[in-house]
mmCIF file of C-alpha atoms and ligand atoms in Angstrom:
data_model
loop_
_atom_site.group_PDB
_atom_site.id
_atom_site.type_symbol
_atom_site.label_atom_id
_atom_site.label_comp_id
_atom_site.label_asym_id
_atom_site.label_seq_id
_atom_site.Cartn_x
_atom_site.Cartn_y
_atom_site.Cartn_z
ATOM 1 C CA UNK A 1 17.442 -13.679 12.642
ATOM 2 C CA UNK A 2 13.519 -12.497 12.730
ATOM 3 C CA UNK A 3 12.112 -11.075 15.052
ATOM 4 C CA UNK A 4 8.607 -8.929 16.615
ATOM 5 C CA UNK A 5 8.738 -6.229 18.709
ATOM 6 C CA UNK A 6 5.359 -6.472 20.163
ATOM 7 C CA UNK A 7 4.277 -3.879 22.903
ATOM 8 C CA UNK A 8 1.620 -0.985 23.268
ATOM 9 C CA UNK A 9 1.869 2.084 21.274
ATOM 10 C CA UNK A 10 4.475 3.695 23.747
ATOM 11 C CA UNK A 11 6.204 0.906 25.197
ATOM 12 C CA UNK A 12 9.450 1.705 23.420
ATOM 13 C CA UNK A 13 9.320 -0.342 20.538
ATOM 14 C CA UNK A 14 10.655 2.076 17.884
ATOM 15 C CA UNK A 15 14.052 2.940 20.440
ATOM 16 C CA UNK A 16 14.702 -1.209 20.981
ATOM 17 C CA UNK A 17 14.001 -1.827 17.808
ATOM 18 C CA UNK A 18 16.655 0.559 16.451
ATOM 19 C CA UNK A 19 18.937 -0.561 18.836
ATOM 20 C CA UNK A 20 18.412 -4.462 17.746
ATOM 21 C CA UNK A 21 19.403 -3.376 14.219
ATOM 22 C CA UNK A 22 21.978 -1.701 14.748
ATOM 23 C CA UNK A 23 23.496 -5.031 16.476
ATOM 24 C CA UNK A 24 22.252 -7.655 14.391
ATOM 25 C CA UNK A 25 22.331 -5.813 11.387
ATOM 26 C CA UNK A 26 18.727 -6.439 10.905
ATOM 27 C CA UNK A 27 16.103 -4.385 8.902
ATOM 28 C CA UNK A 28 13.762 -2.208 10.818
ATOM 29 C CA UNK A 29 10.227 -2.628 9.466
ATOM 30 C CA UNK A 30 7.982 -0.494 11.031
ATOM 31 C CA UNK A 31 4.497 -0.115 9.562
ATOM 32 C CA UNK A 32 4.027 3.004 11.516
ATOM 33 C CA UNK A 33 6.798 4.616 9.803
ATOM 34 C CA UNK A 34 5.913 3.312 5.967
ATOM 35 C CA UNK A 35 2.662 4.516 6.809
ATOM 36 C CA UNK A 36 3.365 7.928 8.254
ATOM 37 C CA UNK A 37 5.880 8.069 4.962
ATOM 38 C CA UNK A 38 2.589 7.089 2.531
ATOM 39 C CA UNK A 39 0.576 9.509 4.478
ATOM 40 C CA UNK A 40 3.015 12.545 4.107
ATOM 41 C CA UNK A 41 3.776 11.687 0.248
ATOM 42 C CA UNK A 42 0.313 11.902 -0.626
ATOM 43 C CA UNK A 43 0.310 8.219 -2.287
ATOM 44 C CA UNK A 44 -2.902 6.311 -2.823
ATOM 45 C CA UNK A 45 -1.999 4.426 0.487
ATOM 46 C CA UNK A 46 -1.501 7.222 2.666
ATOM 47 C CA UNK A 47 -4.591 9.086 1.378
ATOM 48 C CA UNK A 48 -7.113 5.839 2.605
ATOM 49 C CA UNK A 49 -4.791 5.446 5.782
ATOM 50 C CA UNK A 50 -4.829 8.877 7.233
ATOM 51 C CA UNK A 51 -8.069 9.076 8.796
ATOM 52 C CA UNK A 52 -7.630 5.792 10.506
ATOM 53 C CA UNK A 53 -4.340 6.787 11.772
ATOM 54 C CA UNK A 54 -5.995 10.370 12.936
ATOM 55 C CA UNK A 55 -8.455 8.473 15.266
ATOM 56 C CA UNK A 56 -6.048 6.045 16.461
ATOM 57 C CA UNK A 57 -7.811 3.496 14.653
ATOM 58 C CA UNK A 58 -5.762 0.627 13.177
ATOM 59 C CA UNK A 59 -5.321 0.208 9.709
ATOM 60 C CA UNK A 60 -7.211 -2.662 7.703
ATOM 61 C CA UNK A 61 -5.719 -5.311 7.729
ATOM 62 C CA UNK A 62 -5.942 -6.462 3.661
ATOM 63 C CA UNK A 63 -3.999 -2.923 2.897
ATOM 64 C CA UNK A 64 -1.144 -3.752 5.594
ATOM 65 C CA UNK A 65 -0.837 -7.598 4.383
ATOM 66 C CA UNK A 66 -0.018 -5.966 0.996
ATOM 67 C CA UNK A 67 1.942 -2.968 2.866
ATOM 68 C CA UNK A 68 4.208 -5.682 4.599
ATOM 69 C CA UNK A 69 4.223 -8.392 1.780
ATOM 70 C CA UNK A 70 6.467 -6.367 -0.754
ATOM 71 C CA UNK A 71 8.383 -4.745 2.301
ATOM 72 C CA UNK A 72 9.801 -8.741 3.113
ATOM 73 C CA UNK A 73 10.519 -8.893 -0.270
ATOM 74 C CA UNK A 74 13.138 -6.428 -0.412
ATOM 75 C CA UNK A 75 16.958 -7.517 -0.547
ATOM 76 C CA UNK A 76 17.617 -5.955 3.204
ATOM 77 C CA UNK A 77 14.637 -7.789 4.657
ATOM 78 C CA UNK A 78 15.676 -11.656 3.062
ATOM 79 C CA UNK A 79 18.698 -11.014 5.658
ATOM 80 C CA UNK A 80 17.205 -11.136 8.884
ATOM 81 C CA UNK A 81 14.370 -8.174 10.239
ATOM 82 C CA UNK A 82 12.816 -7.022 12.961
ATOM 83 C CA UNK A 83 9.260 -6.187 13.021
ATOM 84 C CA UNK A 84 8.454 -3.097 14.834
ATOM 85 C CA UNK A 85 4.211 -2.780 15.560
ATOM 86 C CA UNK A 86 3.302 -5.640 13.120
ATOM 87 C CA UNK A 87 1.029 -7.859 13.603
ATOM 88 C CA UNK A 88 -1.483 -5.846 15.136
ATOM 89 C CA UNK A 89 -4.315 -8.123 15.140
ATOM 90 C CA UNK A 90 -4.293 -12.224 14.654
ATOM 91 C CA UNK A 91 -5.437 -11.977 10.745
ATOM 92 C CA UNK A 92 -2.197 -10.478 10.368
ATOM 93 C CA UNK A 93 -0.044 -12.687 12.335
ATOM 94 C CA UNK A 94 -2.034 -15.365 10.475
ATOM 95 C CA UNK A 95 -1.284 -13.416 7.171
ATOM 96 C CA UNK A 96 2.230 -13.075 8.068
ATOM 97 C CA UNK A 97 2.637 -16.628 8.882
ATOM 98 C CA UNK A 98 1.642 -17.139 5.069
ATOM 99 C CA UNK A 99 3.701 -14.294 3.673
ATOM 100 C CA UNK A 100 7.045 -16.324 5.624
ATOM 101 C CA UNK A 101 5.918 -19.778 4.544
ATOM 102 C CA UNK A 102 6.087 -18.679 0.863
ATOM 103 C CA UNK A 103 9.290 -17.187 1.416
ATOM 104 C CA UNK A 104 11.205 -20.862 2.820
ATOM 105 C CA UNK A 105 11.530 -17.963 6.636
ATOM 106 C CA UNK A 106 9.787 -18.688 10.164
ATOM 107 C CA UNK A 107 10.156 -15.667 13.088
ATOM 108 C CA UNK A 108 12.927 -17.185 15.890
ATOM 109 C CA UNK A 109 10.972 -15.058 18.743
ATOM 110 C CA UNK A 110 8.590 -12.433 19.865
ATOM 111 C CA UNK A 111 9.679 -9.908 22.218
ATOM 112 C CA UNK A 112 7.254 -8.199 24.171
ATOM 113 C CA UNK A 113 7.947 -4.894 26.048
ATOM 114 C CA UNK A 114 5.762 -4.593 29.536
ATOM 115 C CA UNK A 115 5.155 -1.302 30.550
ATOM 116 C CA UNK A 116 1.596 -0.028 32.667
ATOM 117 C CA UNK A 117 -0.986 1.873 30.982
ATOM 118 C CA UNK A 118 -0.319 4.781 33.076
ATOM 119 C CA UNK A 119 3.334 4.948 32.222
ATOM 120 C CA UNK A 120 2.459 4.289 28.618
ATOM 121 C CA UNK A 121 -0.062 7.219 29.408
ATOM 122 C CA UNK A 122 2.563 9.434 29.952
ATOM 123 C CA UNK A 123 5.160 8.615 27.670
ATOM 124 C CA UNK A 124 2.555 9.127 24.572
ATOM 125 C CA UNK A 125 1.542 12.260 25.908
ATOM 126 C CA UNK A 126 5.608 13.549 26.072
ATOM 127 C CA UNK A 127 6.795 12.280 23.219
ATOM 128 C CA UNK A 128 8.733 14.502 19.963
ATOM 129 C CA UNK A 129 10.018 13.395 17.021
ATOM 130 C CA UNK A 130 12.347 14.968 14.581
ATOM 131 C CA UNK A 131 10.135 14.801 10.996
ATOM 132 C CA UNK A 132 14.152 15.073 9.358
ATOM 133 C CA UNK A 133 15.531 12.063 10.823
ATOM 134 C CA UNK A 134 12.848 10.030 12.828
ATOM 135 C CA UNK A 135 14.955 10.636 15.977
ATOM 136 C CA UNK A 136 12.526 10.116 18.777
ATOM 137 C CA UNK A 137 12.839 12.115 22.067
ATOM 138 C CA UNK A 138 10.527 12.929 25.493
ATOM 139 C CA UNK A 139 10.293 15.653 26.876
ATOM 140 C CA UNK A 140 9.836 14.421 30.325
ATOM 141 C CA UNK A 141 12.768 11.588 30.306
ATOM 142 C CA UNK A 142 14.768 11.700 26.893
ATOM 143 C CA UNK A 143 14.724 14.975 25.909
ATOM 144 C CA UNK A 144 17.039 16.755 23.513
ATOM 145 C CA UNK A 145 20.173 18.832 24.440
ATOM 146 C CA UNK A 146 18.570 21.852 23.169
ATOM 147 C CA UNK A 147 14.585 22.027 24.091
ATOM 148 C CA UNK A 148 12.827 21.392 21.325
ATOM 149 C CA UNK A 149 15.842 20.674 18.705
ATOM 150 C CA UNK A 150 16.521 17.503 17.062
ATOM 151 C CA UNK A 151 20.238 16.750 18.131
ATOM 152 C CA UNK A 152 21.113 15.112 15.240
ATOM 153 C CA UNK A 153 20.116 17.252 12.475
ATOM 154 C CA UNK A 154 18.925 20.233 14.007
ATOM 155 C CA UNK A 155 15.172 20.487 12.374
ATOM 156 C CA UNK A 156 12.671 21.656 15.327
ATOM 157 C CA UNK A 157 10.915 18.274 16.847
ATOM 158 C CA UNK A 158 6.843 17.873 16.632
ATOM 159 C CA UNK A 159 4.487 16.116 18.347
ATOM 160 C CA UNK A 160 2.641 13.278 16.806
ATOM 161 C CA UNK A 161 -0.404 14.123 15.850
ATOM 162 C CA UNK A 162 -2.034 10.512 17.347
ATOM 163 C CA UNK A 163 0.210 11.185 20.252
ATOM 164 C CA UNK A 164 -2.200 14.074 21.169
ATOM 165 C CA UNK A 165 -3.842 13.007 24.745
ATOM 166 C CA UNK A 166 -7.385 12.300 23.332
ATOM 167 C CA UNK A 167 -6.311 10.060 20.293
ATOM 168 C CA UNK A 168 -3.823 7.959 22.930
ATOM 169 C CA UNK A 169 -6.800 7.108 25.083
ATOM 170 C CA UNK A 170 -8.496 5.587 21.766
ATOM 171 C CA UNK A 171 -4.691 3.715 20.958
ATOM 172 C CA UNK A 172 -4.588 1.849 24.112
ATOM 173 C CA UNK A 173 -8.387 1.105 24.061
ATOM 174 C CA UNK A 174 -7.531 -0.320 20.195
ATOM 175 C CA UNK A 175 -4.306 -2.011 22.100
ATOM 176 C CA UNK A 176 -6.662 -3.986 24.515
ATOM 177 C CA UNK A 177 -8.810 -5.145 22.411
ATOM 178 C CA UNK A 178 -7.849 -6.404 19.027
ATOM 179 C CA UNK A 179 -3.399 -6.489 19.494
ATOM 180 C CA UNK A 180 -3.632 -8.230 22.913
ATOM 181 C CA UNK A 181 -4.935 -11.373 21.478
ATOM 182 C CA UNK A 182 -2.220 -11.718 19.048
ATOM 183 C CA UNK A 183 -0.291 -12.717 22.376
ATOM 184 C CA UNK A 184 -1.660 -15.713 22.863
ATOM 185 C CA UNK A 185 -0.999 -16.969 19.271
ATOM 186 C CA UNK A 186 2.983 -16.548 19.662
ATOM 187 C CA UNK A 187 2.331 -18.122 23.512
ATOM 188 C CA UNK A 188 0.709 -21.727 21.911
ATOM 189 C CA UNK A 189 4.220 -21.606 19.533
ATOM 190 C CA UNK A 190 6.440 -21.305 22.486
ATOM 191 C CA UNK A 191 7.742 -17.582 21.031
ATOM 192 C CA UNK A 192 6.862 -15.346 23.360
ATOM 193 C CA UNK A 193 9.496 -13.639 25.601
ATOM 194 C CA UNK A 194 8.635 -10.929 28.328
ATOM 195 C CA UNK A 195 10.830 -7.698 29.106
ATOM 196 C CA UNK A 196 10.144 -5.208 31.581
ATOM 197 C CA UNK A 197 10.250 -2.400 29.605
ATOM 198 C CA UNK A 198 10.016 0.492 32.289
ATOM 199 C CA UNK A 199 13.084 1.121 32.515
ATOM 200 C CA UNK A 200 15.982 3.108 30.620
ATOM 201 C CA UNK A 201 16.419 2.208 27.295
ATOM 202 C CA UNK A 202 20.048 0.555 27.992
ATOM 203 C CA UNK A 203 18.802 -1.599 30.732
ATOM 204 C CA UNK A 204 15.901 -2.300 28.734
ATOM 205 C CA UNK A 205 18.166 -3.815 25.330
ATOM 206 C CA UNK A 206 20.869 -6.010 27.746
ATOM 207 C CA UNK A 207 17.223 -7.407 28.497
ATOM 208 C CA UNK A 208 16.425 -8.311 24.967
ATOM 209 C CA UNK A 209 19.873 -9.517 24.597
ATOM 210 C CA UNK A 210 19.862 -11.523 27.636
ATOM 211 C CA UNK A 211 16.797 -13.342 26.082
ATOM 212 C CA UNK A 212 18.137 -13.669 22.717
ATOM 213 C CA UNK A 213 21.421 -14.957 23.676
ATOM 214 C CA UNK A 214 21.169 -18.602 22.540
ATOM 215 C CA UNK A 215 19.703 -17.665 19.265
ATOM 216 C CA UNK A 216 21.642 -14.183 18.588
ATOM 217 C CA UNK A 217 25.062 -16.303 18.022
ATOM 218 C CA UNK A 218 23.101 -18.951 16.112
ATOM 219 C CA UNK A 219 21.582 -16.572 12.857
HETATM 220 P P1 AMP B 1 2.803 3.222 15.354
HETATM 221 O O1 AMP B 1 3.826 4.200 14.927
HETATM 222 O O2 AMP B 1 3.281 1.802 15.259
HETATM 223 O O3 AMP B 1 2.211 3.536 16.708
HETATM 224 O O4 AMP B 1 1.593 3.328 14.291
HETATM 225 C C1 AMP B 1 0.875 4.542 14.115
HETATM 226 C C2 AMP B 1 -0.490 4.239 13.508
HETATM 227 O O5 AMP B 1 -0.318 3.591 12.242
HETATM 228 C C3 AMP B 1 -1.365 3.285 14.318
HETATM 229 O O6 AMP B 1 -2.098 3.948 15.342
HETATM 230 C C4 AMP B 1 -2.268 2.727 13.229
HETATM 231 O O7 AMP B 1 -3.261 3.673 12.843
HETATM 232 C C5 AMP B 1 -1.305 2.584 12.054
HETATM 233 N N1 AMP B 1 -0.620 1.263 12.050
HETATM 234 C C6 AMP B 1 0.710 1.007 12.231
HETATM 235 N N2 AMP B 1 0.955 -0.303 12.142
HETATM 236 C C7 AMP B 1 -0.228 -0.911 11.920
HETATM 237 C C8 AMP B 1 -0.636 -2.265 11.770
HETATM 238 N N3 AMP B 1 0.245 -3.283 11.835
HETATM 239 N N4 AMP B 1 -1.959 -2.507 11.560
HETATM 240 C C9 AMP B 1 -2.856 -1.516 11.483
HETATM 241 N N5 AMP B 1 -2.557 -0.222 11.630
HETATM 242 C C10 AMP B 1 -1.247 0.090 11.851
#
């Protein structure tokens, strides 16, 4: 199975798209992550990605095309994925389109995750994340068992640095106006499937399942 997680920075993405993984056995691509991985290696990549990432600017597209082309190629990925904040804009759902048609793969359905602005607002704005294990927590809803501990591995949780409240505003501004349009390009293929995605995570992935469930037995 293939699949996008599409949804504003905030709108639980990274949690669902664990969770999907986990029970499809898919691989979780998320160009967020490879980035923030480039960035904090020092590579070539990360060095001309970190400023756009600082002002909550996307990434060009040509260097995430390339990003995401070798990522597909990888043994995990020919088994089924799930795409977790990619595409971003429509030259790279166009570009992905390509990379899939070279590869014999089409994606069986895009999930999008509906949450307000002023939620998303405030989930940015609480969120921590454990730089050992990627475990991702909030303060205000999720938070760990010990305040400011990663429960997993026990490495003290940080904040984002784009999560910071001024570089969110610029995020969902970026959201609006060049992601939102890759909506209507999954609409006109009939792969577009709406969750609410204000609610708990649980509730949120017997959603995804629920809209999944012809094509989840079928992979
Ligand atoms: P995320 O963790 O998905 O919110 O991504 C964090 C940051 O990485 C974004 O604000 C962008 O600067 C960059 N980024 C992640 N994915 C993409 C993408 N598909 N296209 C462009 N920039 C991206």
């Amino acid at each position: 199975m293939r699949l996008i997680l599409f949804g504003a920075p905030g709108s639980g993405k990274g949690t669902q798209a664990k969770l999907a993984s986990q029970e499809w056995g898919l691989a979780h691509i998320s160009t967020g992550d490879i980035l923030r991985q480039e960035v904090s290696q020092g590579t070539p990549l990360g060095q001309r990605a970190r400023a756009f990432m600082d002002d909550g600017a996307l990434v060009p597209d040509d260097l995430i095309l390339e990003m995401i082309g070798r990522r597909l190629e990888e043994d995990d990925a020919r088994r089924g994925f799930i795409l977790d904040g990619y595409p971003r804009t429509v030259p790279q759902a166009q570009g992905l389109d390509r990379l899939l048609s070279g590869l014999g793969q089409k994606i069986d359905a895009v999930i999008s995750l509906e949450v307000s602005f002023e939620e998303l607002t405030r989930r940015l704005t609480a969120r921590r994340m454990c730089p050992g294990c990627g475990a991702i927590y909030n303060r205000i809803s999720q938070p760990p068992r010990q305040s400011g501990v990663c429960d997993n591995c026990g490495r003290i949780l940080e904040q984002r640095s784009d999560d910071r409240p001024e570089t969110v505003a610029n995020r969902l501004r970026v959201y609006r106006q060049q992601t939102e349009p890759v909506m209507e390009y999954y609409r006109a293929q009939g792969l577009w499937r709406r969750i609410d995605g204000a609610r708990n995570p649980q509730e949120v992935f017997s959603s995804f399942k629920e809209v999944l469930t012809p094509r989840a037995s079928g992979r």
